Amino acid sequence: EYLARKAQGDAKQFLTQMVRYNAVSHYLSSFIKGIKENVGGNGVLHTQFMQCVTATGRLSSRSPNFHNQPRGGTFPIRRVVISRWGGGNIVEADYAQLEFRVAADLAKDDVAKQDIIDGVDVHQFTAAILTSAGQPTSRQDAKTHTFKPLYGGFLGTPKQMQYYRAFKQKYKQIAEWHETLQNDAISFNRIVLPSGRYYNFKNVFRMRYGGVSNATAIKNYPVQGFATADLLPIALIKLKKLLTDRRMQSIICNTVHDSIVIDVHPDEQDLAVETMKEAMFSLPEECKKRYNVDYDMPIGIEIKIGNNWLDMKEIYKS
């Protein structure tokens, strides 16, 4: 990809097509072949979930990999995921900007929390800064830049670096928290989360120009870990308990990072959506009960429904 951006003429055409070829090959081998080889005789696919593989602690899956997928409409193979019941639907619920909210909570950043309360679109803020700096950027394209400084990134084009500096100036307590994380990693060779989860960072050192080795992981793991390895699983457990207590037939069938996917029985659509809301909004009480942690960050969720996992419409947003 780097060479394709720099090349000219025939070399650019060849390299661009090579990038596309690699992407299609990965799509076919990892997902198309993976699904064909792992669907059971009854047409049901049971991916294998793993709890102890990712560095951050969140779930991953294999046979096939149903986690590291492109989002929504860019991933057409999702259309083959349908309900096991005639007339049933697939419902997917996402936590809105969960990692940004978690970072604001862990850093106790008052400006970030107020932005969340006020409904400020952090991705739109990113796009506006980049566009005003002379690099026209859509909200969708801005997402990768939004989270780069959240994880300590600071390199890019001059316009992008201008945004990264603006992020640190606006959310000063997140920037200060990053320094605390680095100091803890140097002093204690580990970082401990409020949940009790910890990450070992051996042989971390401060470099001559002031940076810290392994800085990206030091800043990334706590946010990703608390969001998707500590918070999302307790929402899943709560959802499973509610489905069981209410004797529902709808089934949790997947979770991808900050989202939950359920196969909804045709007689339970409204109840399933309400049950999903109840479970996902339970984070504060479940967090207090399980970790003795006060998580008071506003919670936003988006719920979509469809007769397959691709063609979905939004039915709820908070």
GROMACS .gro file of C-alpha atoms in nm:
model
  318
    1GLU     CA    1   0.000   0.000   0.000
    2TYR     CA    2   0.285   0.236   0.083
    3LEU     CA    3   0.461   0.168  -0.248
    4ALA     CA    4   0.134   0.198  -0.443
    5ARG     CA    5   0.080   0.548  -0.305
    6LYS     CA    6   0.432   0.654  -0.403
    7ALA     CA    7   0.460   0.486  -0.744
    8GLN     CA    8   0.379   0.628  -1.089
    9GLY     CA    9   0.257   0.486  -1.421
   10ASP     CA   10   0.266   0.109  -1.478
   11ALA     CA   11   0.424   0.049  -1.137
   12LYS     CA   12   0.136   0.226  -0.964
   13GLN     CA   13  -0.122   0.029  -1.162
   14PHE     CA   14   0.051  -0.303  -1.086
   15LEU     CA   15   0.093  -0.231  -0.714
   16THR     CA   16  -0.264  -0.103  -0.677
   17GLN     CA   17  -0.397  -0.420  -0.840
   18MET     CA   18  -0.167  -0.630  -0.619
   19VAL     CA   19  -0.316  -0.470  -0.307
   20ARG     CA   20  -0.665  -0.549  -0.436
   21TYR     CA   21  -0.564  -0.906  -0.523
   22ASN     CA   22  -0.430  -0.962  -0.171
   23ALA     CA   23  -0.751  -0.825  -0.019
   24VAL     CA   24  -0.972  -1.050  -0.233
   25SER     CA   25  -0.751  -1.354  -0.165
   26HIS     CA   26  -0.778  -1.291   0.210
   27TYR     CA   27  -1.156  -1.250   0.182
   28LEU     CA   28  -1.193  -1.577  -0.007
   29SER     CA   29  -0.957  -1.786   0.207
   30SER     CA   30  -1.046  -1.651   0.551
   31PHE     CA   31  -1.419  -1.600   0.518
   32ILE     CA   32  -1.571  -1.771   0.214
   33LYS     CA   33  -1.366  -2.089   0.253
   34GLY     CA   34  -1.385  -2.065   0.632
   35ILE     CA   35  -1.763  -2.058   0.628
   36LYS     CA   36  -1.797  -2.337   0.368
   37GLU     CA   37  -1.567  -2.565   0.567
   38ASN     CA   38  -1.721  -2.504   0.909
   39VAL     CA   39  -2.097  -2.501   0.853
   40GLY     CA   40  -2.251  -2.811   1.009
   41GLY     CA   41  -2.485  -3.052   0.836
   42ASN     CA   42  -2.780  -2.859   0.979
   43GLY     CA   43  -2.662  -2.537   0.814
   44VAL     CA   44  -2.557  -2.381   1.145
   45LEU     CA   45  -2.212  -2.229   1.187
   46HIS     CA   46  -2.044  -2.250   1.528
   47THR     CA   47  -1.733  -2.033   1.528
   48GLN     CA   48  -1.478  -2.107   1.802
   49PHE     CA   49  -1.447  -1.826   2.057
   50MET     CA   50  -1.116  -1.782   2.237
   51GLN     CA   51  -1.063  -1.590   2.560
   52CYS     CA   52  -0.685  -1.612   2.596
   53VAL     CA   53  -0.541  -1.516   2.257
   54THR     CA   54  -0.562  -1.138   2.209
   55ALA     CA   55  -0.311  -0.922   2.394
   56THR     CA   56  -0.586  -0.698   2.532
   57GLY     CA   57  -0.802  -0.984   2.660
   58ARG     CA   58  -1.106  -0.940   2.438
   59LEU     CA   59  -1.265  -1.235   2.262
   60SER     CA   60  -1.141  -1.356   1.927
   61SER     CA   61  -1.270  -1.631   1.701
   62ARG     CA   62  -1.147  -1.885   1.450
   63SER     CA   63  -1.284  -2.152   1.215
   64PRO     CA   64  -1.382  -1.910   1.071
   65ASN     CA   65  -1.261  -1.573   1.197
   66PHE     CA   66  -1.587  -1.388   1.259
   67HIS     CA   67  -1.428  -1.094   1.439
   68ASN     CA   68  -1.169  -0.922   1.220
   69GLN     CA   69  -1.416  -0.819   0.955
   70PRO     CA   70  -1.476  -0.495   0.768
   71ARG     CA   71  -1.778  -0.301   0.891
   72GLY     CA   72  -2.133  -0.362   0.767
   73GLY     CA   73  -2.199  -0.286   0.402
   74THR     CA   74  -1.836  -0.338   0.297
   75PHE     CA   75  -1.856  -0.708   0.389
   76PRO     CA   76  -2.114  -0.882   0.164
   77ILE     CA   77  -2.059  -1.233   0.304
   78ARG     CA   78  -2.264  -1.122   0.606
   79ARG     CA   79  -2.572  -1.173   0.390
   80VAL     CA   80  -2.544  -1.551   0.440
   81VAL     CA   81  -2.595  -1.513   0.816
   82ILE     CA   82  -2.969  -1.555   0.865
   83SER     CA   83  -3.202  -1.671   1.142
   84ARG     CA   84  -3.237  -2.040   1.213
   85TRP     CA   85  -3.615  -1.983   1.233
   86GLY     CA   86  -3.845  -1.903   0.943
   87GLY     CA   87  -3.955  -1.544   0.989
   88GLY     CA   88  -3.679  -1.480   1.242
   89ASN     CA   89  -3.438  -1.185   1.230
   90ILE     CA   90  -3.082  -1.094   1.314
   91VAL     CA   91  -3.047  -0.810   1.565
   92GLU     CA   92  -2.714  -0.634   1.623
   93ALA     CA   93  -2.655  -0.379   1.897
   94ASP     CA   94  -2.343  -0.160   1.916
   95TYR     CA   95  -2.211   0.049   2.198
   96ALA     CA   96  -2.161   0.398   2.054
   97GLN     CA   97  -1.804   0.532   2.080
   98LEU     CA   98  -1.737   0.288   2.366
   99GLU     CA   99  -1.359   0.317   2.361
  100PHE     CA  100  -1.367   0.699   2.361
  101ARG     CA  101  -1.608   0.692   2.655
  102VAL     CA  102  -1.392   0.442   2.840
  103ALA     CA  103  -1.082   0.655   2.785
  104ALA     CA  104  -1.271   0.958   2.918
  105ASP     CA  105  -1.376   0.758   3.224
  106LEU     CA  106  -1.034   0.607   3.298
  107ALA     CA  107  -0.864   0.946   3.251
  108LYS     CA  108  -1.142   1.133   3.438
  109ASP     CA  109  -1.140   1.386   3.154
  110ASP     CA  110  -1.409   1.645   3.233
  111VAL     CA  111  -1.411   1.798   2.883
  112ALA     CA  112  -1.454   1.458   2.713
  113LYS     CA  113  -1.733   1.361   2.953
  114GLN     CA  114  -1.915   1.690   2.893
  115ASP     CA  115  -1.881   1.641   2.517
  116ILE     CA  116  -2.040   1.297   2.555
  117ILE     CA  117  -2.323   1.434   2.770
  118ASP     CA  118  -2.381   1.714   2.517
  119GLY     CA  119  -2.386   1.467   2.229
  120VAL     CA  120  -2.080   1.611   2.056
  121ASP     CA  121  -1.989   1.394   1.756
  122VAL     CA  122  -1.618   1.333   1.812
  123HIS     CA  123  -1.572   1.201   1.456
  124GLN     CA  124  -1.731   1.516   1.315
  125PHE     CA  125  -1.492   1.721   1.530
  126THR     CA  126  -1.203   1.530   1.375
  127ALA     CA  127  -1.334   1.584   1.022
  128ALA     CA  128  -1.386   1.956   1.087
  129ILE     CA  129  -1.031   2.007   1.219
  130LEU     CA  130  -0.872   1.820   0.927
  131THR     CA  131  -1.091   1.996   0.669
  132SER     CA  132  -1.020   2.341   0.814
  133ALA     CA  133  -0.648   2.255   0.810
  134GLY     CA  134  -0.669   2.197   0.433
  135GLN     CA  135  -0.724   1.820   0.419
  136PRO     CA  136  -1.093   1.767   0.325
  137THR     CA  137  -1.214   1.468   0.525
  138SER     CA  138  -1.556   1.303   0.564
  139ARG     CA  139  -1.688   1.188   0.902
  140GLN     CA  140  -1.640   0.822   0.802
  141ASP     CA  141  -1.281   0.877   0.688
  142ALA     CA  142  -1.212   1.075   1.006
  143LYS     CA  143  -1.274   0.776   1.236
  144THR     CA  144  -0.925   0.631   1.202
  145HIS     CA  145  -0.776   0.968   1.292
  146THR     CA  146  -1.009   1.019   1.590
  147PHE     CA  147  -0.871   0.724   1.776
  148LYS     CA  148  -0.508   0.755   1.676
  149PRO     CA  149  -0.424   1.018   1.944
  150LEU     CA  150  -0.647   0.827   2.186
  151TYR     CA  151  -0.388   0.551   2.156
  152GLY     CA  152  -0.092   0.786   2.160
  153GLY     CA  153  -0.039   0.819   1.784
  154PHE     CA  154   0.118   1.144   1.671
  155LEU     CA  155   0.275   1.083   1.327
  156GLY     CA  156   0.105   1.148   0.993
  157THR     CA  157   0.068   1.421   0.735
  158PRO     CA  158   0.126   1.777   0.860
  159LYS     CA  159  -0.252   1.830   0.860
  160GLN     CA  160  -0.313   1.511   1.057
  161MET     CA  161  -0.045   1.600   1.308
  162GLN     CA  162  -0.215   1.937   1.350
  163TYR     CA  163  -0.533   1.750   1.449
  164TYR     CA  164  -0.345   1.521   1.689
  165ARG     CA  165  -0.209   1.827   1.868
  166ALA     CA  166  -0.559   1.978   1.880
  167PHE     CA  167  -0.692   1.655   2.036
  168LYS     CA  168  -0.432   1.664   2.313
  169GLN     CA  169  -0.501   2.031   2.380
  170LYS     CA  170  -0.876   1.975   2.402
  171TYR     CA  171  -0.863   1.657   2.609
  172LYS     CA  172  -0.574   1.746   2.836
  173GLN     CA  173  -0.661   1.496   3.108
  174ILE     CA  174  -0.644   1.209   2.858
  175ALA     CA  175  -0.297   1.332   2.755
  176GLU     CA  176  -0.195   1.352   3.123
  177TRP     CA  177  -0.333   1.002   3.184
  178HIS     CA  178  -0.118   0.875   2.897
  179GLU     CA  179   0.187   1.009   3.079
  180THR     CA  180   0.076   0.837   3.401
  181LEU     CA  181   0.039   0.506   3.216
  182GLN     CA  182   0.390   0.539   3.072
  183ASN     CA  183   0.538   0.626   3.410
  184ASP     CA  184   0.364   0.327   3.570
  185ALA     CA  185   0.493   0.096   3.296
  186ILE     CA  186   0.849   0.221   3.352
  187SER     CA  187   0.831   0.214   3.733
  188PHE     CA  188   0.635  -0.107   3.792
  189ASN     CA  189   0.662  -0.295   3.457
  190ARG     CA  190   0.285  -0.328   3.453
  191ILE     CA  191  -0.041  -0.134   3.422
  192VAL     CA  192  -0.339  -0.224   3.638
  193LEU     CA  193  -0.699  -0.147   3.537
  194PRO     CA  194  -0.979  -0.065   3.785
  195SER     CA  195  -1.128  -0.409   3.713
  196GLY     CA  196  -0.808  -0.576   3.835
  197ARG     CA  197  -0.694  -0.674   3.485
  198TYR     CA  198  -0.326  -0.600   3.437
  199TYR     CA  199  -0.078  -0.589   3.151
  200ASN     CA  200   0.289  -0.665   3.194
  201PHE     CA  201   0.537  -0.435   3.018
  202LYS     CA  202   0.888  -0.558   3.083
  203ASN     CA  203   1.199  -0.367   2.979
  204VAL     CA  204   1.012  -0.044   2.907
  205PHE     CA  205   1.239   0.260   2.899
  206ARG     CA  206   1.227   0.631   2.825
  207MET     CA  207   1.412   0.729   2.510
  208ARG     CA  208   1.645   1.024   2.458
  209TYR     CA  209   1.385   1.245   2.294
  210GLY     CA  210   1.139   1.187   2.582
  211GLY     CA  211   0.919   0.916   2.431
  212VAL     CA  212   0.867   0.574   2.586
  213SER     CA  213   0.926   0.237   2.422
  214ASN     CA  214   0.610   0.039   2.347
  215ALA     CA  215   0.409   0.358   2.399
  216THR     CA  216   0.124   0.266   2.164
  217ALA     CA  217   0.046  -0.060   2.346
  218ILE     CA  218   0.079   0.111   2.685
  219LYS     CA  219  -0.189   0.362   2.586
  220ASN     CA  220  -0.401   0.124   2.376
  221TYR     CA  221  -0.437  -0.187   2.592
  222PRO     CA  222  -0.609  -0.023   2.893
  223VAL     CA  223  -0.878   0.139   2.675
  224GLN     CA  224  -0.942  -0.160   2.452
  225GLY     CA  225  -0.914  -0.401   2.744
  226PHE     CA  226  -1.155  -0.225   2.980
  227ALA     CA  227  -1.404  -0.157   2.699
  228THR     CA  228  -1.417  -0.493   2.523
  229ALA     CA  229  -1.260  -0.740   2.767
  230ASP     CA  230  -1.419  -0.612   3.091
  231LEU     CA  231  -1.736  -0.416   3.011
  232LEU     CA  232  -1.880  -0.594   2.706
  233PRO     CA  233  -1.857  -0.943   2.864
  234ILE     CA  234  -2.059  -0.840   3.170
  235ALA     CA  235  -2.329  -0.705   2.937
  236LEU     CA  236  -2.322  -1.041   2.756
  237ILE     CA  237  -2.357  -1.230   3.083
  238LYS     CA  238  -2.648  -1.008   3.188
  239LEU     CA  239  -2.815  -1.061   2.849
  240LYS     CA  240  -2.777  -1.438   2.872
  241LYS     CA  241  -2.930  -1.437   3.221
  242LEU     CA  242  -3.226  -1.226   3.107
  243LEU     CA  243  -3.291  -1.452   2.806
  244THR     CA  244  -3.285  -1.757   3.033
  245ASP     CA  245  -3.499  -1.606   3.309
  246ARG     CA  246  -3.760  -1.497   3.057
  247ARG     CA  247  -3.757  -1.841   2.892
  248MET     CA  248  -3.688  -1.686   2.554
  249GLN     CA  249  -3.586  -1.883   2.247
  250SER     CA  250  -3.374  -1.601   2.098
  251ILE     CA  251  -3.002  -1.683   2.107
  252ILE     CA  252  -2.680  -1.483   2.140
  253CYS     CA  253  -2.486  -1.588   1.830
  254ASN     CA  254  -2.188  -1.353   1.805
  255THR     CA  255  -2.006  -1.059   1.956
  256VAL     CA  256  -1.767  -0.841   1.758
  257HIS     CA  257  -1.557  -0.607   1.972
  258ASP     CA  258  -1.820  -0.359   2.102
  259SER     CA  259  -2.132  -0.518   1.951
  260ILE     CA  260  -2.363  -0.810   2.031
  261VAL     CA  261  -2.551  -1.013   1.769
  262ILE     CA  262  -2.857  -1.225   1.850
  263ASP     CA  263  -3.076  -1.457   1.644
  264VAL     CA  264  -3.430  -1.345   1.728
  265HIS     CA  265  -3.725  -1.584   1.730
  266PRO     CA  266  -4.018  -1.448   1.521
  267ASP     CA  267  -4.246  -1.436   1.828
  268GLU     CA  268  -3.996  -1.237   2.037
  269GLN     CA  269  -3.881  -0.942   1.831
  270ASP     CA  270  -4.005  -0.660   2.054
  271LEU     CA  271  -3.914  -0.844   2.374
  272ALA     CA  272  -3.568  -0.928   2.239
  273VAL     CA  273  -3.495  -0.563   2.158
  274GLU     CA  274  -3.611  -0.450   2.504
  275THR     CA  275  -3.405  -0.727   2.665
  276MET     CA  276  -3.099  -0.618   2.466
  277LYS     CA  277  -3.145  -0.259   2.585
  278GLU     CA  278  -3.180  -0.365   2.948
  279ALA     CA  279  -2.864  -0.574   2.936
  280MET     CA  280  -2.651  -0.315   2.760
  281PHE     CA  281  -2.764  -0.029   2.982
  282SER     CA  282  -2.682  -0.237   3.293
  283LEU     CA  283  -2.308  -0.158   3.277
  284PRO     CA  284  -2.299   0.075   3.583
  285GLU     CA  285  -2.471  -0.168   3.820
  286GLU     CA  286  -2.291  -0.474   3.681
  287CYS     CA  287  -1.956  -0.293   3.695
  288LYS     CA  288  -2.016  -0.204   4.060
  289LYS     CA  289  -2.128  -0.555   4.146
  290ARG     CA  290  -1.849  -0.742   3.967
  291TYR     CA  291  -1.550  -0.507   3.991
  292ASN     CA  292  -1.656  -0.264   4.267
  293VAL     CA  293  -1.594   0.013   4.014
  294ASP     CA  294  -1.814   0.321   3.967
  295TYR     CA  295  -1.861   0.353   3.591
  296ASP     CA  296  -2.079   0.660   3.542
  297MET     CA  297  -2.007   0.746   3.180
  298PRO     CA  298  -2.323   0.801   2.969
  299ILE     CA  299  -2.405   0.492   2.763
  300GLY     CA  300  -2.507   0.510   2.400
  301ILE     CA  301  -2.627   0.214   2.196
  302GLU     CA  302  -2.748   0.161   1.839
  303ILE     CA  303  -2.970  -0.134   1.748
  304LYS     CA  304  -3.027  -0.265   1.394
  305ILE     CA  305  -3.246  -0.546   1.264
  306GLY     CA  306  -3.267  -0.740   0.938
  307ASN     CA  307  -3.349  -1.078   0.787
  308ASN     CA  308  -2.972  -1.121   0.743
  309TRP     CA  309  -2.660  -0.973   0.902
  310LEU     CA  310  -2.593  -0.735   0.611
  311ASP     CA  311  -2.921  -0.576   0.506
  312MET     CA  312  -3.021  -0.413   0.834
  313LYS     CA  313  -3.211  -0.101   0.936
  314GLU     CA  314  -3.165   0.104   1.250
  315ILE     CA  315  -3.456   0.074   1.495
  316TYR     CA  316  -3.312   0.238   1.808
  317LYS     CA  317  -3.044   0.490   1.897
  318SER     CA  318  -2.962   0.658   2.226
   0.00000   0.00000   0.00000
